[in-house]
Amino acid sequence: MDDLDQLEAQSIFILREAYRKLKPLAMLWSLGKDSNVMIWLARKAFLGRVPFPVMHVDTGKKFPEMYKFRDEYTKKWDLELLLGDCPPVEDIDPTLPPAARSAARKTAGLAAMIDKYKLAGVIAGIRRDEQATRAKERVFSPRGSGHKWDVRNQPPEFWDQYATPHEAGMHVRVHPLLSWREIDIWRYIERENIPLVDLYFAKDGKRYRSLGDQDITSPVESNAVTVAEVIAELETSRTSERAGRAMDHESEDAFERLRVAGYL
Amino acid sequence: MSTTIPAPQEAATPIVIVGHVDHGKSTLIGRLLYDTDSLPEGRVAQIIESSKKRGLTIEWSFLLDSLQIERDQGVTVDSTRIPFRLGDRQFVIVDAPGHRQFLRNMITGAADAEAAVLVIDANEGAQEQTRRHAMLLRLIGIRHVIVLMNKVDILDYDQHKIETAEREVTELLRQLEIEPTVFVPASAREGDNIASRSDKMAWYKGPTLTEALAQVPAPSSRADLPLRLPVQDVYRFDTKRVVVGRIERGRIRVGDEVVVGTHGARARIATIESWHTAPQVAAIAGQSVAVTLEPDVIPDRGDFLFPASDAPLRAARIRTRLFWLRQEPLRVGESFRLRLATAEHQVTVAAIDSVVRLEDLTEHPAEEVPPEGFAEITLAVSETMLFDPFLPGTADGRGVLVDRNQQIVGGAPLVGVAESVAGRNAIHPTGSTVSLWDRAQARGHRGGVFWMTGLPGAGKSTLARAAENRLFARGVDVSVLDGDTLRAGLCSDLGFSDADRRENVRRAAAVARILAESGQVVIVALISPTIADRELARQIVGDGFYEIFIDTPQATCEQRDPKGLYAAARAGKIAGFTGIDAPYEAPATPALRLETAQRGSDETATQLATFIGDAIRIDGAAGRARS
């Protein structure tokens, strides 16, 4: 088994644990590269199908290419798609910096979907290497009522034994990609030939490395037009994947505040 | 256009760095990252700059500190998992920052590490955390231990002094059956023997730290051990029944015969199912597989599939090592779920065989396992279970204990079958299989113990009965244990000596716990005059204990004197009466304080009933506030 085999086997194990232990369960689908890999892994775990719904929390501000991709692959992959919308920015905590405030709409939209479908488990494609607060996550991350994340009092998690909810109003965020790095995702995309929105590939000397909303994501300089070229670029790059995400840079704690409140 | 297909890579080898505070972990990690060129651009210049400001040449530990603080710049290199590369080989340093809940965080990060670097200040030698960490390394099964004797520059690189310090550490580790792979005398600050050989220790012929890391064996495949495939789930997709799970040891091949779990049915692996891969006929340890069986027997989650020729052990009493993660002690009689791979078993602590004293790592008999302590215990299982003795890196011998709130409270590497004990001290309590949560849902509220303390005549029993009435009217399953009722029956053999009072509290708390675990709301009205007594009660009850202080001035109590006891005590007819010639220690931070002097008893009783009502609500809010 090489490193990708090992990551794949571990993610499949996690997805099967979630499916067995958390009902009802749904998977977030942001339409980005990580969540496409996640759906792919689910199809591996469940032999070609995704036996729970996928959720798109729609800010209404995604790129047109993303909406087109969503509609196409919902059909192609035979997904049960749940759509949720987000409250207007005026309804969000005005003390947050602007981009974080905009991003927090998604938290509110997600919370509403979790409540609506009374979800016990939400599978999300975050990775440890993306951002420092994500690095502190558990694979099964219990959230109290109000969806708050208590970063200072997380349950112990070892030997692949995970916490499950034990009270009404709780749910668990499940993170099957936590141990993957950005380059692993791309190498796996290449190996498995997983389709992506083509915004990830360079046009006019720029490409998107991470896809968020149109108004808070910017492209990076790049000439990589194939998956192999993206991999080659990442092998030499030392800049952050989320360098193009505005809210990560607004203030020291903006992202942490978002995440404690339930953001991904 | 480049179209290179990246070569398959070995997975990164996780390394945990442990050691006593201030023995140089951060400096070492900083130095290692620098020496292996693993740092983002500009970082070193920053460190030199901030070191200069403080009048230092260069302080490597700033590197790690700044990684934690300046988190969002450059590549995210969080302190919990730091990747670095030596030649072709990838490593991940698992760091467990933060002293609060250190044990919990360290275990969470390090339980799957392949090797450890134990950092010891060569001047100070092994300290408390050195022993604690070494103990953990042994229990989680990390056998490849590199000891870094740090700060040897302070010993002037003196061979004799360094070797003396080494001998002490060797002795310590020998007690733990850990044989260090290598001792590296080093100075992380100066860079001696980290990535380059020190010319100040010509006498040292062993490897540098990076050389020692390069020799750490790659994660072993476990593929050559006898098969253990714990069933994770059984799917019925279309018309096929598929058994899924991850192979923990050994290998499977289509056509192999396996035994299925405790019921012992035999079946053949008919197919290995997969999606989007070439058809498989074999799989090895580490792979998550899906198989069909012939005949189509239906295993349960938790059943091991294993070869008939090499079965696991089977027992109902198991000797177990334990690292205990709760902040409260563990006592005989407590019940848990033991999770072992995908299986869950109901277990009870039948005996505490020995507890490790951390000062000298010796084992001693004890009544309880202290908070975050280490011990060897015997678990009684509600039915026989299959297991293998703990072997590092495999899941079929390493259990975790889970409490009734689904929290992991301890790690339990299984040692072997315990001899059954027939003596009169052997107890075999059985644990309930009905969870607290199930009970709470059935009743519409959770259980709890509301422990009312206050002076004689403060109004405890009156208030308890009034609140009982109000709660009962709302459908709450509630009962009251008050001092006189207890002393009339359960505690009629007790007097009023300090020891007897304490025993009175202990019995009341034990009964209250049993009732609360059955889902009831228990209001205890007991003077319980000392802080120590009430702390005992809190420990016995555990979660869901609320201290309520009935704060009535003594003058008021004495004026009320409903039972004429103050008068009798004043007259010298009762000795040791609380408030007269025995002390009353008021709680400093009760969960609720009720002042009965100013307010009417009706209002106070309503206040109490409201507090209890909020605390036992099952929508979760109150429950989490106290956890």
PDB file of C-alpha atoms in Angstrom, chain A residues 1-11 41 179-181 183-185 187-188 191 235, chain B residues 6-13 85 88-90 219 286:
ATOM      1  CA  MET A   1       0.000   0.000   0.000  1.00  0.00           C
ATOM      2  CA  ASP A   2       1.397   3.386  -0.912  1.00  0.00           C
ATOM      3  CA  ASP A   3       0.503   6.595   0.879  1.00  0.00           C
ATOM      4  CA  LEU A   4      -2.589   7.278  -1.250  1.00  0.00           C
ATOM      5  CA  ASP A   5      -3.874   3.730  -0.702  1.00  0.00           C
ATOM      6  CA  GLN A   6      -3.436   4.243   2.996  1.00  0.00           C
ATOM      7  CA  LEU A   7      -5.225   7.594   3.046  1.00  0.00           C
ATOM      8  CA  GLU A   8      -8.027   6.100   0.970  1.00  0.00           C
ATOM      9  CA  ALA A   9      -8.424   3.081   3.263  1.00  0.00           C
ATOM     10  CA  GLN A  10      -8.551   5.301   6.341  1.00  0.00           C
ATOM     11  CA  SER A  11     -11.126   7.651   4.797  1.00  0.00           C
ATOM     12  CA  LEU A  41     -14.362   8.073  -1.552  1.00  0.00           C
ATOM     13  CA  SER A 179      -5.064  13.721   7.312  1.00  0.00           C
ATOM     14  CA  TRP A 180      -4.879  14.516   3.601  1.00  0.00           C
ATOM     15  CA  ARG A 181      -2.682  17.347   2.362  1.00  0.00           C
ATOM     16  CA  ILE A 183      -0.921  17.684  -2.762  1.00  0.00           C
ATOM     17  CA  ASP A 184      -2.402  14.311  -1.778  1.00  0.00           C
ATOM     18  CA  ILE A 185      -5.799  15.527  -2.981  1.00  0.00           C
ATOM     19  CA  ARG A 187      -2.343  13.250  -6.710  1.00  0.00           C
ATOM     20  CA  TYR A 188      -5.499  11.291  -5.908  1.00  0.00           C
ATOM     21  CA  ARG A 191      -4.795   8.787 -10.080  1.00  0.00           C
ATOM     22  CA  GLU A 235       5.701  20.660  -5.189  1.00  0.00           C
TER      23      GLU A 235
ATOM     24  CA  PRO B   6       4.097  11.134  -9.466  1.00  0.00           C
ATOM     25  CA  ALA B   7       5.741   8.009  -8.114  1.00  0.00           C
ATOM     26  CA  PRO B   8       3.920   6.172  -5.325  1.00  0.00           C
ATOM     27  CA  GLN B   9       5.183   7.284  -1.941  1.00  0.00           C
ATOM     28  CA  GLU B  10       5.535   5.733   1.420  1.00  0.00           C
ATOM     29  CA  ALA B  11       3.194   7.253   3.952  1.00  0.00           C
ATOM     30  CA  ALA B  12       4.769   9.794   6.292  1.00  0.00           C
ATOM     31  CA  THR B  13       6.207   8.278   9.463  1.00  0.00           C
ATOM     32  CA  ARG B  85      11.454  15.434   4.949  1.00  0.00           C
ATOM     33  CA  ASP B  88      13.260  10.621   0.226  1.00  0.00           C
ATOM     34  CA  ARG B  89      11.507   9.921   3.449  1.00  0.00           C
ATOM     35  CA  GLN B  90       8.632  11.940   4.920  1.00  0.00           C
ATOM     36  CA  PRO B 219       5.178   1.573   9.451  1.00  0.00           C
ATOM     37  CA  GLY B 286      -4.617  -1.807   6.466  1.00  0.00           C
TER      38      GLY B 286
END
